[in-house]
Amino acid sequence: MYYQVKFFNIESVSSGVTILIAVLAALACSTLCGLFNGILISKLSIPPILATLGTMILYTGIGMALTNGESVRVGIREFSKLSSKTLFDIPYIFILLVITFIIVSFILSKTKFGSEIYMVGQNSVALRFSGVDAEKVLIKTYAMIGFLVGISSLIIISRVNSARMGFGDTYQLQTILVAVLGGIDPDGGKGKLFGVALGITVLQFLQSAFTIFQFTPYSKKLIWGILLLAVMITNFFIDNGKLLKLSRKIKAN
């Protein structure tokens, strides 16, 4: 993100060229970061939560060292206006979200790679015996995640017209909450993108309610945490109930 904004501050005859270079550099950087996560998890067998937390601290430290903890402003107005532009009164950001959802949904539901992603989450050992390189699937998956994170960073930067380490901290808990609300299994192998869309919708309604009733940032975090625990506990009992029903059917037969 830091290098991306440095590109935006370069004086150039063609701001369009500068934006293109910066966007490509940012997406390449974020994809490589995701690729590195995938290598740590697949090749070194580091638990995903530890690997991603470790690299998050590493990347944050690098960014803090480069920026001294200060904000870096975007020097090109055209880029800063992207988040406020509309097409037929529909915000560009929403259009980008819909396009991303369609592409990712197609990959997950209609391609071999998408099926392999689900299989890795369900049973990576069985996937290896079927002749599929589970390590390669993981690496490609994390690289794709890195690319999508890069797109998210571009949107955030265009909205606030600057970049600073820690901008994304407020989204960490909300991201996990959206996934859990949408029916994504933290252990992997289960969940649909449609559920994630519903999770985002619910979270947005809650966010709007917090704004209307003037909740403080601290009380918001408290509610997010309580809601996350409540959903996870509810899912636990629902899954256990399904297992009990299945075991009773098996015994009955």
Short mmCIF file of C-alpha atoms in Angstrom, two decimals:
data_model
loop_
_atom_site.label_atom_id
_atom_site.label_comp_id
_atom_site.label_asym_id
_atom_site.label_seq_id
_atom_site.Cartn_x
_atom_site.Cartn_y
_atom_site.Cartn_z
CA MET A 1 0.00 0.00 0.00
CA TYR A 2 2.89 2.36 0.81
CA TYR A 3 4.56 1.86 -2.58
CA GLN A 4 1.19 2.23 -4.24
CA VAL A 5 0.66 5.69 -2.75
CA LYS A 6 4.23 6.70 -3.55
CA PHE A 7 3.39 5.99 -7.18
CA PHE A 8 0.30 8.20 -6.85
CA ASN A 9 2.49 11.09 -5.63
CA ILE A 10 4.80 10.94 -8.64
CA GLU A 11 4.38 13.98 -10.90
CA SER A 12 3.46 12.64 -14.32
CA VAL A 13 2.26 14.11 -17.56
CA SER A 14 -0.31 11.36 -17.83
CA SER A 15 -2.06 10.66 -14.55
CA GLY A 16 -3.81 7.72 -16.21
CA VAL A 17 -0.47 6.01 -16.78
CA THR A 18 0.57 6.72 -13.18
CA ILE A 19 -2.68 5.23 -11.85
CA LEU A 20 -2.28 2.13 -14.01
CA ILE A 21 1.31 1.55 -12.86
CA ALA A 22 0.36 2.06 -9.22
CA VAL A 23 -2.64 -0.26 -9.42
CA LEU A 24 -0.65 -3.01 -11.13
CA ALA A 25 2.22 -2.63 -8.63
CA ALA A 26 -0.19 -2.79 -5.68
CA LEU A 27 -2.00 -5.86 -7.01
CA ALA A 28 1.29 -7.61 -7.81
CA CYS A 29 2.58 -6.87 -4.30
CA SER A 30 -0.59 -8.10 -2.56
CA THR A 31 -0.66 -11.24 -4.72
CA LEU A 32 2.95 -12.02 -3.81
CA CYS A 33 2.12 -11.54 -0.12
CA GLY A 34 -0.73 -14.02 -0.46
CA LEU A 35 1.55 -16.39 -2.37
CA PHE A 36 4.05 -16.24 0.50
CA ASN A 37 1.28 -17.13 2.96
CA GLY A 38 0.34 -20.11 0.81
CA ILE A 39 3.93 -21.36 0.69
CA LEU A 40 4.30 -21.12 4.47
CA ILE A 41 1.06 -23.04 5.02
CA SER A 42 1.44 -25.70 2.32
CA LYS A 43 5.18 -26.32 2.24
CA LEU A 44 6.08 -25.80 5.92
CA SER A 45 2.75 -27.08 7.34
CA ILE A 46 2.35 -23.99 9.53
CA PRO A 47 -1.25 -23.67 10.84
CA PRO A 48 -3.08 -21.08 8.68
CA ILE A 49 -4.08 -18.85 11.61
CA LEU A 50 -0.47 -18.66 12.85
CA ALA A 51 0.99 -18.13 9.37
CA THR A 52 -1.40 -15.32 8.45
CA LEU A 53 -1.08 -13.61 11.83
CA GLY A 54 2.70 -13.83 11.60
CA THR A 55 2.89 -12.38 8.11
CA MET A 56 0.35 -9.68 9.05
CA ILE A 57 2.68 -8.54 11.83
CA LEU A 58 5.64 -8.75 9.43
CA TYR A 59 3.96 -6.70 6.69
CA THR A 60 2.70 -4.16 9.23
CA GLY A 61 6.21 -3.80 10.63
CA ILE A 62 7.66 -3.22 7.16
CA GLY A 63 5.01 -0.60 6.44
CA MET A 64 5.59 1.15 9.76
CA ALA A 65 9.35 1.23 9.11
CA LEU A 66 8.86 2.72 5.64
CA THR A 67 6.30 5.34 6.67
CA ASN A 68 7.38 6.02 10.27
CA GLY A 69 3.74 5.46 11.18
CA GLU A 70 2.61 8.51 9.21
CA SER A 71 -0.12 8.77 6.59
CA VAL A 72 0.87 9.02 2.92
CA ARG A 73 -1.47 11.13 0.82
CA VAL A 74 -2.59 10.27 -2.69
CA GLY A 75 -1.35 12.88 -5.18
CA ILE A 76 -3.76 12.18 -8.05
CA ARG A 77 -7.31 13.52 -7.73
CA GLU A 78 -8.74 11.24 -10.41
CA PHE A 79 -7.99 8.17 -8.32
CA SER A 80 -9.41 9.73 -5.17
CA LYS A 81 -12.69 10.40 -6.98
CA LEU A 82 -13.14 6.77 -8.10
CA SER A 83 -14.99 5.77 -4.93
CA SER A 84 -17.57 8.55 -5.39
CA LYS A 85 -18.20 8.03 -9.12
CA THR A 86 -21.37 6.33 -10.33
CA LEU A 87 -22.70 4.62 -13.43
CA PHE A 88 -26.45 5.16 -13.91
CA ASP A 89 -26.56 6.26 -10.26
CA ILE A 90 -24.91 2.99 -9.17
CA PRO A 91 -21.59 3.47 -7.31
CA TYR A 92 -18.50 2.06 -9.02
CA ILE A 93 -17.61 0.30 -5.77
CA PHE A 94 -20.89 -1.65 -5.76
CA ILE A 95 -20.46 -2.59 -9.43
CA LEU A 96 -16.94 -3.84 -8.67
CA LEU A 97 -18.31 -5.85 -5.73
CA VAL A 98 -20.96 -7.51 -7.90
CA ILE A 99 -18.44 -8.33 -10.65
CA THR A 100 -16.03 -9.79 -8.09
CA PHE A 101 -18.81 -11.89 -6.57
CA ILE A 102 -19.83 -13.24 -9.98
CA ILE A 103 -16.26 -14.15 -10.96
CA VAL A 104 -15.38 -15.79 -7.63
CA SER A 105 -18.73 -17.60 -7.52
CA PHE A 106 -18.10 -18.97 -11.01
CA ILE A 107 -14.62 -20.14 -10.01
CA LEU A 108 -15.89 -21.89 -6.87
CA SER A 109 -18.96 -23.54 -8.40
CA LYS A 110 -18.11 -24.15 -12.06
CA THR A 111 -14.38 -24.88 -12.28
CA LYS A 112 -12.12 -27.76 -11.30
CA PHE A 113 -10.03 -25.39 -9.20
CA GLY A 114 -13.11 -24.37 -7.21
CA SER A 115 -13.98 -28.00 -6.48
CA GLU A 116 -10.41 -28.62 -5.36
CA ILE A 117 -10.61 -25.67 -2.94
CA TYR A 118 -13.64 -27.24 -1.24
CA MET A 119 -11.96 -30.66 -1.22
CA VAL A 120 -8.83 -29.27 0.46
CA GLY A 121 -11.02 -27.88 3.23
CA GLN A 122 -13.03 -31.09 3.61
CA ASN A 123 -10.25 -33.68 3.42
CA SER A 124 -6.82 -32.74 2.10
CA VAL A 125 -5.47 -36.28 2.66
CA ALA A 126 -8.16 -37.82 0.46
CA LEU A 127 -7.46 -35.14 -2.15
CA ARG A 128 -3.79 -36.17 -2.27
CA PHE A 129 -4.75 -39.81 -2.78
CA SER A 130 -6.97 -38.75 -5.68
CA GLY A 131 -3.88 -37.42 -7.46
CA VAL A 132 -4.46 -33.70 -6.93
CA ASP A 133 -1.57 -31.57 -5.67
CA ALA A 134 -3.13 -30.11 -2.51
CA GLU A 135 -0.11 -27.89 -1.88
CA LYS A 136 -0.46 -26.23 -5.27
CA VAL A 137 -4.18 -25.69 -4.67
CA LEU A 138 -3.44 -23.97 -1.34
CA ILE A 139 -0.75 -21.74 -2.85
CA LYS A 140 -3.03 -20.65 -5.71
CA THR A 141 -5.90 -20.04 -3.27
CA TYR A 142 -3.84 -17.77 -1.02
CA ALA A 143 -2.45 -15.94 -4.04
CA MET A 144 -6.03 -15.27 -5.19
CA ILE A 145 -6.90 -14.04 -1.69
CA GLY A 146 -3.90 -11.69 -1.80
CA PHE A 147 -5.11 -10.31 -5.14
CA LEU A 148 -8.60 -9.64 -3.72
CA VAL A 149 -7.08 -7.97 -0.65
CA GLY A 150 -5.18 -5.71 -3.05
CA ILE A 151 -8.44 -4.66 -4.69
CA SER A 152 -9.94 -3.94 -1.26
CA SER A 153 -6.92 -1.80 -0.36
CA LEU A 154 -7.33 0.23 -3.55
CA ILE A 155 -10.96 0.93 -2.67
CA ILE A 156 -10.09 2.01 0.88
CA ILE A 157 -7.30 4.31 -0.37
CA SER A 158 -9.58 5.93 -2.95
CA ARG A 159 -12.17 6.63 -0.25
CA VAL A 160 -9.86 8.20 2.35
CA ASN A 161 -7.38 9.74 -0.13
CA SER A 162 -4.40 8.45 1.86
CA ALA A 163 -2.77 5.32 3.23
CA ARG A 164 -1.64 4.54 6.74
CA MET A 165 -0.64 1.32 8.44
CA GLY A 166 -3.57 0.09 10.49
CA PHE A 167 -6.37 1.30 8.20
CA GLY A 168 -7.61 -2.28 7.84
CA ASP A 169 -7.50 -3.17 11.53
CA THR A 170 -11.14 -2.23 12.06
CA TYR A 171 -12.22 -4.67 9.35
CA GLN A 172 -10.54 -7.79 10.80
CA LEU A 173 -13.28 -8.78 13.26
CA GLN A 174 -16.02 -7.72 10.84
CA THR A 175 -14.53 -9.90 8.09
CA ILE A 176 -14.55 -12.97 10.34
CA LEU A 177 -18.09 -12.14 11.46
CA VAL A 178 -19.33 -11.83 7.86
CA ALA A 179 -17.84 -15.23 7.01
CA VAL A 180 -19.36 -16.93 10.05
CA LEU A 181 -22.75 -15.24 9.55
CA GLY A 182 -22.65 -16.39 5.92
CA GLY A 183 -22.27 -20.04 6.89
CA ILE A 184 -18.56 -20.39 6.15
CA ASP A 185 -16.99 -23.18 8.21
CA PRO A 186 -13.77 -21.93 9.91
CA ASP A 187 -12.35 -25.44 9.43
CA GLY A 188 -12.91 -25.17 5.67
CA GLY A 189 -14.78 -27.13 3.03
CA LYS A 190 -18.20 -25.59 3.64
CA GLY A 191 -19.93 -22.38 2.63
CA LYS A 192 -21.33 -20.49 -0.34
CA LEU A 193 -20.66 -17.00 -1.63
CA PHE A 194 -24.39 -16.22 -1.49
CA GLY A 195 -24.21 -16.71 2.27
CA VAL A 196 -21.32 -14.26 2.45
CA ALA A 197 -23.43 -11.71 0.55
CA LEU A 198 -26.21 -12.15 3.13
CA GLY A 199 -23.66 -11.77 5.92
CA ILE A 200 -22.45 -8.49 4.42
CA THR A 201 -26.04 -7.25 4.15
CA VAL A 202 -26.80 -8.07 7.80
CA LEU A 203 -23.58 -6.45 8.95
CA GLN A 204 -24.32 -3.31 6.94
CA PHE A 205 -27.76 -3.02 8.54
CA LEU A 206 -26.16 -3.33 11.98
CA GLN A 207 -23.52 -0.76 11.07
CA SER A 208 -26.23 1.68 9.99
CA ALA A 209 -28.12 1.07 13.24
CA PHE A 210 -24.96 1.77 15.25
CA THR A 211 -24.55 5.06 13.41
CA ILE A 212 -28.17 6.08 13.94
CA PHE A 213 -28.04 5.34 17.67
CA GLN A 214 -24.56 6.89 17.97
CA PHE A 215 -22.73 3.87 19.38
CA THR A 216 -19.12 4.49 20.39
CA PRO A 217 -16.31 2.54 18.62
CA TYR A 218 -15.66 0.62 21.85
CA SER A 219 -19.27 -0.48 22.24
CA LYS A 220 -19.30 -1.51 18.56
CA LYS A 221 -16.33 -3.83 19.12
CA LEU A 222 -18.04 -5.30 22.18
CA ILE A 223 -21.19 -6.04 20.18
CA TRP A 224 -19.20 -7.49 17.25
CA GLY A 225 -17.40 -9.82 19.66
CA ILE A 226 -20.60 -10.94 21.42
CA LEU A 227 -22.33 -11.50 18.07
CA LEU A 228 -19.39 -13.54 16.74
CA LEU A 229 -19.37 -15.81 19.80
CA ALA A 230 -23.17 -16.16 19.68
CA VAL A 231 -23.14 -17.21 16.01
CA MET A 232 -20.28 -19.70 16.54
CA ILE A 233 -22.02 -21.27 19.56
CA THR A 234 -25.30 -21.48 17.61
CA ASN A 235 -23.54 -23.13 14.66
CA PHE A 236 -21.92 -25.61 17.06
CA PHE A 237 -25.29 -26.75 18.42
CA ILE A 238 -26.82 -26.87 14.92
CA ASP A 239 -23.97 -29.05 13.61
CA ASN A 240 -24.18 -31.31 16.66
CA GLY A 241 -27.93 -31.64 16.14
CA LYS A 242 -27.38 -32.71 12.53
CA LEU A 243 -24.81 -35.30 13.62
CA LEU A 244 -27.21 -36.71 16.23
CA LYS A 245 -30.00 -37.02 13.65
CA LEU A 246 -27.62 -38.76 11.24
CA SER A 247 -26.40 -41.20 13.90
CA ARG A 248 -30.01 -42.03 14.87
CA LYS A 249 -30.90 -42.75 11.24
CA ILE A 250 -27.88 -45.02 10.92
CA LYS A 251 -28.82 -46.90 14.11
CA ALA A 252 -32.46 -47.18 12.98
CA ASN A 253 -31.39 -48.75 9.69
#
